[in-house]
Coordinates of C-alpha atoms in Angstrom, one line a residue:
Chain A
M1326 CA 14.6 12.0 -6.8
S1327 CA 13.5 9.2 -9.0
T1328 CA 10.1 9.0 -7.2
A1329 CA 9.3 12.4 -8.3
I1330 CA 10.4 11.6 -11.8
M1331 CA 8.2 8.5 -11.8
V1332 CA 5.2 10.4 -10.5
E1333 CA 5.7 12.9 -13.3
N1334 CA 5.7 10.0 -15.9
T1335 CA 2.6 8.5 -14.7
L1336 CA 0.8 11.7 -15.3
N1337 CA 0.3 11.0 -18.9
P1338 CA 0.9 7.4 -19.9
E1339 CA -1.7 7.6 -22.7
S1340 CA -0.5 10.6 -24.6
R1341 CA 2.7 9.0 -26.1
K1342 CA 0.9 5.9 -27.0
A1343 CA -1.6 8.0 -28.9
Q1344 CA 1.3 9.6 -30.8
K1345 CA 2.8 6.3 -31.5
V1346 CA -0.4 4.9 -33.0
S1347 CA -0.9 7.9 -35.3
K1348 CA 2.7 7.8 -36.4
K1349 CA 2.5 4.2 -37.6
G1350 CA -0.9 4.4 -39.2
K1351 CA -2.3 1.4 -40.9
G1352 CA 0.6 -0.3 -42.6
G1353 CA 3.7 -2.1 -41.2
F1354 CA 3.7 -4.6 -38.4
N1355 CA 0.6 -3.5 -36.4
K1356 CA -1.9 -5.5 -38.3
R1357 CA -4.6 -7.5 -36.6
T1358 CA -3.6 -11.0 -37.3
P1359 CA -5.4 -14.1 -36.0
V1360 CA -2.6 -14.4 -33.5
S1361 CA -3.1 -10.9 -32.3
W1362 CA -6.9 -11.6 -31.9
L1363 CA -5.9 -14.6 -29.7
V1364 CA -3.6 -12.4 -27.6
V1365 CA -6.2 -9.7 -27.0
A1366 CA -8.9 -12.3 -26.3
F1367 CA -6.6 -13.8 -23.7
M1368 CA -5.8 -10.4 -22.1
I1369 CA -9.4 -9.5 -21.9
A1370 CA -10.3 -12.9 -20.5
S1371 CA -7.6 -12.6 -17.9
A1372 CA -8.7 -9.2 -16.9
L1373 CA -12.2 -10.4 -16.5
A1374 CA -11.1 -13.4 -14.5
W1375 CA -9.3 -10.8 -12.2
I1376 CA -12.5 -9.0 -11.5
S1377 CA -14.7 -12.0 -11.3
P1378 CA -14.5 -12.3 -7.4
L1379 CA -16.1 -8.9 -7.2
Y1380 CA -18.8 -9.9 -9.7
L1381 CA -19.5 -13.0 -7.7
A1382 CA -19.8 -11.1 -4.5
F1383 CA -22.2 -8.8 -6.2
V1384 CA -24.4 -11.5 -7.6
N1385 CA -24.6 -13.5 -4.4
S1386 CA -25.1 -10.7 -2.1
V1387 CA -28.6 -10.2 -3.5
K1388 CA -29.5 -13.8 -3.4
T1389 CA -31.6 -15.5 -0.7
P1390 CA -29.7 -18.0 1.4
E1391 CA -32.1 -20.7 0.2
E1392 CA -31.3 -20.1 -3.4
Y1393 CA -27.6 -20.0 -2.7
T1394 CA -27.9 -23.5 -1.0
T1395 CA -30.0 -24.9 -3.8
T1396 CA -28.6 -23.6 -7.0
G1397 CA -25.1 -22.5 -5.9
P1398 CA -23.0 -19.4 -6.1
L1399 CA -22.6 -19.3 -10.0
T1400 CA -26.2 -18.7 -11.1
L1401 CA -27.9 -15.3 -11.3
P1402 CA -30.4 -14.7 -8.6
S1403 CA -33.9 -15.4 -9.7
Q1404 CA -35.2 -12.5 -7.6
I1405 CA -33.3 -9.6 -6.0
S1406 CA -33.2 -9.9 -2.2
F1407 CA -31.6 -7.3 0.0
E1408 CA -31.9 -9.6 3.0
G1409 CA -28.2 -10.4 3.2
I1410 CA -27.1 -6.8 2.9
L1411 CA -29.6 -5.5 5.4
H1412 CA -28.8 -8.4 7.8
F1413 CA -25.1 -7.5 7.6
W1414 CA -25.7 -3.8 7.8
E1415 CA -27.8 -4.0 11.0
K1416 CA -25.7 -6.7 12.7
A1417 CA -22.4 -4.9 12.1
D1418 CA -23.9 -1.5 12.7
F1419 CA -22.3 -0.5 9.5
S1420 CA -23.5 3.1 9.4
L1421 CA -21.5 3.7 12.6
K1422 CA -18.4 1.9 11.1
L1423 CA -18.6 4.1 8.0
W1424 CA -18.9 7.3 10.2
N1425 CA -15.9 6.2 12.3
S1426 CA -13.8 5.4 9.3
F1427 CA -14.7 8.6 7.7
Q1428 CA -13.9 10.7 10.7
I1429 CA -10.6 9.1 11.3
S1430 CA -9.5 9.3 7.6
F1431 CA -10.8 12.9 7.3
W1432 CA -8.8 14.2 10.2
V1433 CA -5.7 12.3 9.4
A1434 CA -5.8 13.8 5.9
I1435 CA -6.2 17.4 7.3
L1436 CA -3.7 17.1 10.2
G1437 CA -1.2 14.9 8.3
V1438 CA -1.0 17.2 5.3
A1439 CA -0.7 20.3 7.6
L1440 CA 2.1 18.7 9.5
S1441 CA 3.7 17.6 6.2
F1442 CA 3.4 21.1 4.7
F1443 CA 5.0 22.9 7.7
T1444 CA 7.8 20.6 8.2
A1445 CA 8.5 20.3 4.5
Y1446 CA 8.6 24.2 4.4
A1447 CA 11.4 24.4 6.9
I1448 CA 13.2 21.7 5.0
G1449 CA 12.5 22.4 1.3
I1450 CA 12.4 26.3 1.4
G1451 CA 14.1 27.1 4.7
R1452 CA 16.8 24.5 4.0
V1453 CA 17.5 24.1 7.8
R1454 CA 20.6 22.5 8.8
G1455 CA 20.5 18.7 9.2
R1456 CA 17.6 18.5 6.7
F1457 CA 19.2 15.6 4.9
W1458 CA 19.3 13.5 8.1
I1459 CA 15.8 14.5 9.1
L1460 CA 14.4 13.4 5.8
G1461 CA 16.4 10.2 5.9
L1462 CA 15.1 9.4 9.4
F1463 CA 11.5 10.1 8.2
L1464 CA 11.9 7.8 5.2
V1465 CA 13.3 5.1 7.3
A1466 CA 10.5 5.6 9.8
F1467 CA 8.0 4.8 7.1
T1468 CA 9.3 1.3 6.7
I1469 CA 9.3 0.4 10.4
P1470 CA 6.5 -2.2 10.8
G1471 CA 3.5 -1.3 12.9
E1472 CA 4.2 -4.2 15.3
A1473 CA 7.4 -2.5 16.4
L1474 CA 5.5 0.6 17.5
M1475 CA 2.1 -0.9 18.4
Y1476 CA 2.7 -1.9 22.1
P1477 CA 4.3 1.4 23.3
L1478 CA 1.7 3.3 21.4
L1479 CA -1.0 1.3 23.1
R1480 CA 0.5 2.1 26.5
M1481 CA 0.9 5.8 25.7
A1482 CA -2.8 5.9 24.6
K1483 CA -3.8 4.3 27.9
M1484 CA -1.7 6.7 29.8
V1485 CA -3.4 9.8 28.3
G1486 CA -6.9 8.3 28.4
L1487 CA -7.2 7.8 24.6
Y1488 CA -7.5 4.0 24.6
D1489 CA -10.4 2.9 22.5
N1490 CA -10.7 6.5 21.2
I1491 CA -10.5 7.3 17.5
W1492 CA -8.3 10.3 18.4
A1493 CA -5.5 8.2 19.3
L1494 CA -5.5 6.7 15.8
I1495 CA -5.9 10.1 14.2
I1496 CA -2.8 11.5 15.9
I1497 CA -0.8 8.4 15.3
F1498 CA -1.7 8.0 11.6
A1499 CA -1.3 11.8 11.0
V1500 CA 2.2 11.6 12.3
L1501 CA 3.3 8.4 10.6
Q1502 CA 1.9 9.5 7.2
S1503 CA 3.3 13.0 7.5
A1504 CA 6.8 11.4 7.6
F1505 CA 6.2 10.3 4.0
G1506 CA 4.3 13.6 3.2
T1507 CA 7.2 15.7 4.4
Y1508 CA 9.5 13.8 2.2
L1509 CA 7.3 14.3 -0.9
V1510 CA 6.4 17.9 -0.4
S1511 CA 9.8 19.0 0.4
S1512 CA 11.2 17.4 -2.7
V1513 CA 8.6 19.3 -4.7
M1514 CA 9.5 22.5 -2.9
S1515 CA 13.2 22.2 -3.5
D1516 CA 12.5 22.4 -7.2
F1517 CA 11.0 25.8 -6.9
P1518 CA 12.8 28.6 -8.8
M1519 CA 15.0 30.2 -6.2
E1520 CA 14.8 33.6 -8.0
L1521 CA 11.1 33.8 -7.2
L1522 CA 11.7 33.2 -3.5
E1523 CA 14.7 35.6 -3.4
A1524 CA 12.7 38.3 -5.1
A1525 CA 10.0 38.0 -2.4
R1526 CA 12.6 38.0 0.3
I1527 CA 14.2 41.1 -1.0
D1528 CA 10.7 42.7 -1.2
G1529 CA 10.6 42.2 2.5
A1530 CA 8.3 39.2 2.8
G1531 CA 8.9 37.3 6.0
S1532 CA 8.8 33.6 6.3
W1533 CA 5.1 33.5 7.1
R1534 CA 4.1 35.7 4.2
L1535 CA 6.4 33.7 1.9
L1536 CA 4.6 30.5 3.1
K1537 CA 1.1 32.0 2.8
D1538 CA 1.3 33.9 -0.4
I1539 CA 3.9 32.1 -2.5
V1540 CA 4.7 28.6 -1.4
F1541 CA 1.2 27.5 -0.4
P1542 CA -0.5 28.3 -3.7
L1543 CA 2.3 26.6 -5.6
V1544 CA 2.2 23.3 -3.7
R1545 CA -1.6 23.2 -3.3
P1546 CA -2.0 20.6 -6.0
T1547 CA 0.5 18.3 -4.4
L1548 CA -1.2 18.8 -1.1
T1549 CA -4.5 17.8 -2.5
V1550 CA -3.1 14.6 -3.9
L1551 CA -1.5 13.9 -0.6
M1552 CA -4.8 14.4 1.2
V1553 CA -6.5 11.7 -1.1
F1554 CA -3.7 9.3 -0.3
F1555 CA -3.8 9.9 3.5
F1556 CA -7.5 9.5 3.5
I1557 CA -7.4 6.2 1.6
W1558 CA -4.3 4.7 3.4
T1559 CA -6.0 5.5 6.7
W1560 CA -9.2 4.0 5.5
N1561 CA -7.5 0.7 4.7
E1562 CA -5.4 0.5 7.9
F1563 CA -5.9 -2.8 9.9
L1564 CA -3.3 -3.5 12.6
L1565 CA -3.5 -0.4 14.8
P1566 CA -7.3 -0.1 14.7
L1567 CA -7.3 -3.8 15.7
V1568 CA -5.1 -3.1 18.7
M1569 CA -6.4 0.3 19.7
L1570 CA -10.1 0.1 19.1
P1571 CA -11.4 -2.9 21.0
S1572 CA -15.0 -1.9 21.3
N1573 CA -17.7 -2.4 18.7
D1574 CA -18.6 1.3 18.7
S1575 CA -15.3 2.7 17.7
Q1576 CA -14.3 0.2 15.0
T1577 CA -13.7 1.2 11.5
V1578 CA -14.9 -0.4 8.2
A1579 CA -11.7 -2.2 7.4
L1580 CA -11.4 -3.5 10.9
S1581 CA -14.9 -4.9 11.1
M1582 CA -14.5 -6.5 7.8
G1583 CA -11.4 -8.3 8.9
L1584 CA -13.2 -9.4 12.0
A1585 CA -16.3 -10.4 10.1
S1586 CA -14.3 -12.9 8.0
G1587 CA -14.8 -15.8 10.5
Q1588 CA -18.2 -14.7 11.7
Y1589 CA -20.4 -15.6 8.8
T1590 CA -18.9 -18.8 7.5
S1591 CA -22.3 -20.6 7.8
D1592 CA -24.1 -17.7 6.2
P1593 CA -22.5 -17.2 2.8
T1594 CA -24.9 -14.6 1.4
T1595 CA -24.3 -12.4 4.3
Q1596 CA -20.5 -12.8 3.8
A1597 CA -20.9 -11.9 0.2
A1598 CA -23.0 -8.9 1.3
A1599 CA -20.3 -7.9 3.7
A1600 CA -17.6 -7.9 1.1
L1601 CA -19.8 -6.0 -1.3
V1602 CA -20.8 -3.2 1.1
G1603 CA -17.1 -3.0 2.3
I1604 CA -15.9 -2.6 -1.3
L1605 CA -18.4 0.0 -2.4
P1606 CA -17.0 3.0 -0.6
T1607 CA -13.5 2.3 -1.8
L1608 CA -14.9 1.8 -5.4
L1609 CA -16.6 5.1 -5.0
F1610 CA -13.4 7.0 -4.0
F1611 CA -11.6 5.2 -6.8
L1612 CA -14.1 6.5 -9.4
I1613 CA -13.9 9.9 -8.0
F1614 CA -10.1 10.1 -7.6
Q1615 CA -9.1 7.7 -10.3
R1616 CA -6.6 10.0 -12.0
T1617 CA -5.1 11.1 -8.8
L1618 CA -4.7 7.5 -7.5
L1619 CA -3.2 6.1 -10.6
K1620 CA -0.9 9.1 -10.8
G1621 CA 0.3 8.3 -7.3
V1622 CA 0.7 4.5 -7.4
T1623 CA 4.4 5.0 -8.1
M1624 CA 4.6 7.6 -5.5
G1625 CA 3.1 5.2 -3.1
S1626 CA 5.7 2.7 -4.1
V1627 CA 8.0 4.2 -1.4
K1628 CA 5.6 3.0 1.2
Chain B
M21 CA 29.7 39.3 -7.9
T22 CA 32.3 40.3 -5.5
A23 CA 33.3 38.1 -2.6
L24 CA 31.8 40.6 -0.2
T25 CA 28.3 40.5 -1.6
S26 CA 28.2 36.8 -1.9
D27 CA 29.3 36.6 1.6
K28 CA 26.6 38.9 2.6
V29 CA 24.1 36.8 0.7
R30 CA 25.3 33.7 2.5
K31 CA 25.2 35.3 5.8
K32 CA 21.7 36.6 5.2
Y33 CA 20.7 33.1 4.1
K34 CA 22.3 31.6 7.3
N35 CA 20.4 34.0 9.4
S36 CA 17.1 33.3 7.6
N37 CA 17.8 29.6 8.5
G38 CA 16.9 30.2 12.0
V39 CA 13.6 31.8 11.0
Y40 CA 12.5 28.5 9.5
W41 CA 13.1 26.2 12.4
P42 CA 9.9 27.0 14.3
Y43 CA 7.9 25.6 11.4
M44 CA 9.2 22.1 12.0
V45 CA 8.9 22.1 15.7
P46 CA 5.4 20.5 15.9
G47 CA 6.3 17.9 13.3
L48 CA 9.5 17.0 15.0
I49 CA 8.0 16.8 18.5
A50 CA 5.2 14.6 17.2
F51 CA 7.5 12.4 15.2
T52 CA 9.8 12.0 18.2
L53 CA 6.9 11.0 20.4
I54 CA 5.1 8.7 18.1
V55 CA 8.0 7.0 16.3
I56 CA 11.3 7.4 18.1
V57 CA 10.0 7.1 21.7
S58 CA 7.9 4.1 20.7
F59 CA 10.6 2.4 18.7
V60 CA 13.2 2.8 21.4
W61 CA 10.7 1.7 24.1
N62 CA 9.9 -1.3 22.1
I63 CA 13.6 -2.2 21.8
Y64 CA 13.9 -1.8 25.6
L65 CA 10.9 -4.1 26.0
S66 CA 12.6 -6.7 23.9
F67 CA 15.2 -7.1 26.7
T68 CA 12.6 -7.8 29.3
K69 CA 10.1 -10.4 30.4
W70 CA 6.7 -8.8 30.8
N71 CA 3.1 -9.8 30.7
G72 CA 1.8 -6.2 30.5
L73 CA 1.0 -5.9 34.2
G74 CA 3.4 -4.7 36.9
A75 CA 7.0 -3.8 35.9
P76 CA 9.0 -5.3 33.1
K77 CA 11.9 -7.5 34.3
W78 CA 15.2 -7.0 32.6
I79 CA 16.5 -10.2 31.1
G80 CA 19.1 -9.0 28.7
F81 CA 19.5 -11.0 25.5
D82 CA 17.4 -14.0 26.6
N83 CA 14.5 -13.3 24.3
Y84 CA 16.8 -13.1 21.3
A85 CA 18.6 -16.3 22.4
K86 CA 15.2 -18.0 22.6
L87 CA 14.3 -16.7 19.1
M88 CA 17.4 -18.3 17.6
V89 CA 16.2 -21.7 18.6
D90 CA 12.5 -21.0 18.1
E91 CA 11.3 -23.1 15.2
T92 CA 8.1 -21.1 14.7
F93 CA 10.1 -17.9 14.3
W94 CA 12.3 -19.4 11.6
Q95 CA 9.3 -20.9 10.0
S96 CA 7.6 -17.6 10.0
F97 CA 10.5 -16.1 8.0
L98 CA 10.4 -19.1 5.6
H99 CA 6.8 -18.1 5.0
S100 CA 8.0 -14.6 4.3
V101 CA 10.2 -16.0 1.6
V102 CA 7.2 -17.6 0.0
F103 CA 5.3 -14.3 0.2
I104 CA 8.3 -12.5 -1.4
F105 CA 7.7 -15.0 -4.3
A106 CA 4.0 -14.2 -4.2
M107 CA 4.2 -10.4 -3.9
A108 CA 7.5 -9.6 -5.6
I109 CA 8.8 -12.1 -8.0
V110 CA 5.6 -13.5 -9.5
P111 CA 3.9 -10.1 -9.9
T112 CA 7.0 -8.6 -11.4
A113 CA 7.3 -11.3 -14.0
L114 CA 3.6 -11.3 -14.8
G115 CA 3.4 -7.6 -14.7
L116 CA 6.2 -7.2 -17.2
I117 CA 4.7 -9.6 -19.7
I118 CA 1.1 -8.2 -19.3
A119 CA 2.2 -4.6 -19.3
S120 CA 4.3 -4.9 -22.4
A121 CA 1.8 -6.9 -24.1
L122 CA -0.9 -4.4 -23.4
F123 CA 1.3 -1.5 -24.2
D124 CA 3.0 -2.4 -27.4
Y125 CA 1.0 -5.2 -28.7
V126 CA -2.7 -4.8 -27.8
S127 CA -2.7 -1.0 -27.8
P128 CA -1.4 -0.3 -31.3
R129 CA -3.7 -2.9 -32.7
F130 CA -6.9 -2.7 -30.8
G131 CA -6.7 0.9 -29.4
N132 CA -5.9 2.5 -26.1
A133 CA -9.4 1.9 -24.7
T134 CA -8.9 -1.9 -24.9
S135 CA -5.6 -1.9 -23.1
A136 CA -6.8 0.7 -20.6
A137 CA -9.8 -1.3 -19.8
S138 CA -7.8 -4.5 -19.3
R139 CA -5.3 -2.6 -17.1
A140 CA -8.2 -1.3 -15.0
G141 CA -9.4 -4.8 -14.5
F142 CA -6.1 -6.0 -13.3
F143 CA -5.8 -3.0 -11.1
L144 CA -9.1 -3.4 -9.3
P145 CA -7.9 -5.7 -6.5
Q146 CA -5.4 -3.0 -5.6
I147 CA -8.1 -0.5 -4.5
I148 CA -9.9 -3.0 -2.3
P149 CA -8.8 -2.7 1.4
I150 CA -6.8 -5.9 2.2
P151 CA -9.1 -7.0 5.1
I152 CA -12.0 -6.9 2.6
A153 CA -10.1 -8.8 0.0
G154 CA -9.4 -11.3 2.7
L155 CA -13.0 -11.5 3.6
L156 CA -14.0 -12.0 -0.1
W157 CA -11.5 -14.9 -0.5
T158 CA -12.5 -16.5 2.7
W159 CA -15.9 -16.6 1.4
M160 CA -14.8 -18.0 -2.0
L161 CA -12.4 -20.6 -0.6
S162 CA -14.8 -21.8 2.1
S163 CA -14.8 -25.6 2.2
Q164 CA -18.5 -26.0 2.7
T165 CA -20.1 -23.2 0.8
G166 CA -17.3 -21.7 -1.2
I167 CA -17.3 -21.0 -5.0
V168 CA -14.1 -22.7 -5.7
N169 CA -15.1 -26.1 -4.4
K170 CA -18.5 -25.7 -6.0
V171 CA -16.9 -25.1 -9.4
L172 CA -14.5 -28.0 -9.0
T173 CA -17.4 -30.3 -8.1
D174 CA -19.6 -29.1 -10.9
W175 CA -16.8 -29.9 -13.3
G176 CA -16.8 -33.4 -12.2
H177 CA -13.8 -33.3 -9.9
P178 CA -15.2 -33.4 -6.4
E179 CA -11.9 -35.0 -5.3
W180 CA -10.1 -31.7 -6.2
A181 CA -12.2 -29.8 -3.6
Q182 CA -10.2 -29.0 -0.6
N183 CA -10.4 -27.1 2.7
W184 CA -8.3 -24.4 1.2
L185 CA -7.7 -22.2 4.2
G186 CA -8.2 -24.9 6.9
D187 CA -5.8 -27.5 5.7
A188 CA -2.2 -27.1 6.5
K189 CA -1.2 -28.6 3.2
W190 CA -3.1 -26.0 1.2
A191 CA -3.3 -22.8 3.4
M192 CA 0.0 -21.4 2.2
F193 CA -0.8 -22.0 -1.4
S194 CA -4.2 -20.3 -1.1
V195 CA -2.9 -17.2 0.6
T196 CA -0.1 -17.0 -2.0
I197 CA -2.7 -17.0 -4.8
V198 CA -4.7 -14.3 -3.1
L199 CA -1.5 -12.1 -2.7
I200 CA -0.7 -12.5 -6.3
W201 CA -4.2 -11.6 -7.3
I202 CA -3.9 -8.4 -5.2
Q203 CA -0.4 -7.5 -6.3
V204 CA -0.3 -7.9 -10.1
G205 CA -2.2 -4.7 -10.8
Y206 CA 0.4 -2.6 -9.0
T207 CA 3.3 -3.9 -11.2
I208 CA 1.2 -3.5 -14.4
V209 CA 0.5 0.1 -13.7
I210 CA 4.1 0.9 -12.9
F211 CA 5.5 -0.9 -15.8
M212 CA 3.1 0.6 -18.3
S213 CA 4.1 4.1 -17.1
G214 CA 7.7 3.2 -17.4
L215 CA 7.1 2.0 -21.0
A216 CA 5.4 5.3 -21.7
R217 CA 8.5 7.1 -20.6
A218 CA 10.8 4.9 -22.6
D219 CA 12.0 5.8 -26.1
Q220 CA 9.7 4.0 -28.6
S221 CA 11.9 4.6 -31.6
V222 CA 14.2 1.8 -30.7
H223 CA 11.2 -0.6 -30.6
E224 CA 10.2 0.6 -34.0
A225 CA 13.6 0.4 -35.5
A226 CA 14.0 -3.2 -34.1
A227 CA 10.6 -4.2 -35.5
I228 CA 11.4 -2.8 -39.0
D229 CA 14.6 -4.9 -38.8
G230 CA 12.4 -7.9 -38.3
A231 CA 12.7 -8.5 -34.5
T232 CA 9.8 -10.5 -33.1
W233 CA 7.7 -9.1 -30.3
F234 CA 9.4 -11.5 -27.9
Q235 CA 12.9 -10.5 -29.0
R236 CA 12.1 -6.9 -28.6
F237 CA 10.6 -7.6 -25.1
R238 CA 13.8 -9.6 -24.0
I239 CA 16.4 -7.2 -25.4
I240 CA 14.8 -3.7 -25.4
T241 CA 11.9 -3.6 -22.9
L242 CA 13.7 -5.3 -20.0
N243 CA 16.6 -2.9 -20.4
Q244 CA 14.4 0.1 -20.6
L245 CA 12.4 -0.9 -17.6
A246 CA 15.5 -1.8 -15.4
P247 CA 15.0 1.1 -13.0
E248 CA 11.3 0.4 -12.5
I249 CA 12.0 -3.4 -12.0
A250 CA 14.5 -2.6 -9.3
V251 CA 12.2 -0.2 -7.4
V252 CA 9.2 -2.6 -7.8
L253 CA 11.3 -5.6 -6.6
L254 CA 12.6 -3.8 -3.5
T255 CA 9.3 -2.1 -2.5
T256 CA 7.2 -5.2 -2.9
T257 CA 9.8 -7.3 -1.0
V258 CA 9.4 -4.8 1.9
A259 CA 5.7 -5.2 1.6
A260 CA 5.9 -8.9 1.6
L261 CA 8.0 -8.9 4.8
K262 CA 5.3 -6.7 6.4
V263 CA 2.4 -8.9 5.6
F264 CA -0.2 -9.1 8.5
A265 CA -3.7 -8.3 7.5
P266 CA -4.2 -11.0 4.9
V267 CA -2.8 -13.7 7.2
Y268 CA -4.9 -12.4 10.2
V269 CA -8.1 -12.3 8.2
M270 CA -7.8 -15.5 6.2
T271 CA -6.0 -17.9 8.4
Q272 CA -5.0 -16.4 11.8
G273 CA -1.6 -17.8 11.0
G274 CA -2.9 -21.3 11.0
P275 CA -4.0 -23.9 10.9
G276 CA -1.4 -24.4 13.7
T277 CA 1.5 -22.3 12.5
A278 CA 1.1 -23.2 8.8
T279 CA 0.8 -19.5 7.6
T280 CA 2.4 -17.6 10.5
V281 CA 4.6 -14.7 9.4
P282 CA 6.9 -12.5 11.6
A283 CA 4.4 -9.7 11.9
Y284 CA 1.6 -12.1 12.9
Y285 CA 3.9 -14.0 15.2
S286 CA 4.8 -10.8 16.9
Y287 CA 1.2 -9.7 17.3
F288 CA 0.3 -13.1 18.6
N289 CA 2.9 -12.8 21.4
F290 CA 2.0 -9.2 22.2
I291 CA -1.7 -9.5 22.3
Q292 CA -2.9 -13.1 22.4
T293 CA -0.4 -14.6 24.8
S294 CA 0.8 -11.4 26.5
K295 CA 4.5 -12.3 26.1
V296 CA 5.3 -8.6 25.5
G297 CA 9.1 -9.0 25.7
Y298 CA 9.1 -11.8 23.2
G299 CA 6.7 -10.0 20.8
A300 CA 9.0 -7.0 21.1
A301 CA 12.0 -9.0 20.2
I302 CA 10.3 -10.4 17.1
S303 CA 9.2 -7.0 15.9
T304 CA 12.6 -5.6 16.5
V305 CA 14.3 -8.1 14.3
L306 CA 11.7 -7.5 11.6
A307 CA 12.1 -3.7 11.9
I308 CA 15.9 -3.9 11.6
L309 CA 15.6 -6.1 8.6
L310 CA 13.2 -3.6 7.0
I311 CA 15.3 -0.6 7.9
V312 CA 18.3 -2.1 6.3
M313 CA 16.3 -2.7 3.1
S314 CA 14.9 0.8 3.0
L315 CA 18.4 2.2 3.3
V316 CA 19.3 0.1 0.3
I317 CA 16.3 1.6 -1.6
F318 CA 17.2 5.0 -0.4
R319 CA 20.8 4.8 -1.7
Y320 CA 19.6 3.3 -4.9
Q321 CA 17.1 6.0 -5.5
N322 CA 19.7 8.7 -4.8
K323 CA 22.1 7.0 -7.2
Q324 CA 19.4 7.0 -9.8
G325 CA 18.7 10.7 -9.2
E326 CA 22.5 11.5 -9.8
N327 CA 22.6 9.5 -12.9
R328 CA 19.7 11.3 -14.5

């Protein structure tokens, strides 16, 4: 599958570049000309422009509202004030939102990966009949827009008493994301050396032991990557939380941010603070899982 | 191997097949309930008139007939076309130029660190959850207190200041800019990894023969990246058709219906006005469109796999 191949390539984009540089050395066409200085200056300036909204959110979230009104959003704050941040944190009950988001994302990561792993085992190793169609169905399911499932899911959640309950979302996201996870894990599994599996079978290993002792250790890295993705995808979800979690106490970070957008228009420093504290957790994940995430951008392109 | 043993192996294998079925039972049941039942149910609802209370009333194709003459519905797809431009076409074009400039122009001259840092800058918006990106830009584009108007005024052009998200003339344009801002980092990262895969010796040979950077870009880079370009264009087009959160957060589809997209229009009917059947019909049309596109992607990827 080309996705798998692309994932493979993203693993190491720098190494070949490094080779290339060393091969060419100083001479030839890679000299630093005035034009090349212009190009690099332009690139860096553009990249800085790209991150400037974040910088501005940061600068203004620690300003007092009075200073924002008098000197505007572009100047640095004359004194650091956490008023905006604290105001938003309290008003939005942000600690609770963080905890809700964390719980949902955590359980989706665990359950979604477990579902992906078992289903993929039957498909990739067990090669059950009809596997091609099942995978095709899963892949197609992944492109169905949430709007086309949302209302029936809402009714179902109400029927079983999980309306306004984070477990409704945990179950739904675990299943939806495992459709993609199954596709990915089974494609990794079908590349396994058959001799190894055959040898274990001849040694009398049953399907459970095969799964536990041979297959699981081999796919564990993939499963870890998948967990990170499921966690972050769930963290960022908006539509289904919007529909399924009406009450303030069960809302997620992303949802409360989306709803906050119209709330603080007359209070720009609080709005900047909201954007900032909303970004911080994701920034933290990114710094922790940077490699995994960049590796998987192409993988996620199926989404 | 004799025919007998290979037969035996095959038979054994076939038997073992049954052993593996139980492992996918939980996954299949859950998938059936959450995806298949919901989707079929939604299609059923699209043939009914229902406000969510009591029993749905079967009305056949009435909702679809109404869609055909619903101006807002067609307008919403027109907006999707604009968003395909903002999320697929422009980021692909910009991504190609920036990625190859960083990869084979900046990197060899100024080092990997420079190009990696620039790439990280462009990629940053990709890691921000979309509702938060929407919040951030709502703040920056605010007509009263926003930074954009402030800068324009400070530069001596107060007449350029606009109600960016609240004026029907500008709302589409503003959302488009935000989507481009979000999306470019994705294409850059994919294209840079594609360039790392591509054979560099062709570039070097061409450069020695005196080809300019732009000639090499046009003739070699675009060819080498053809598979990535195709995948990126298709996947980002799918993403553009699904746009919901940016519109919900920044404009609520408005002012009026100036930025309404199919996903938002469907949500609006389902939840805001409780026209469940109509909302279901809109989402079914959108889903079918997306499923057809994903089948195209699926086929394309399989073909790629065979060719490699």
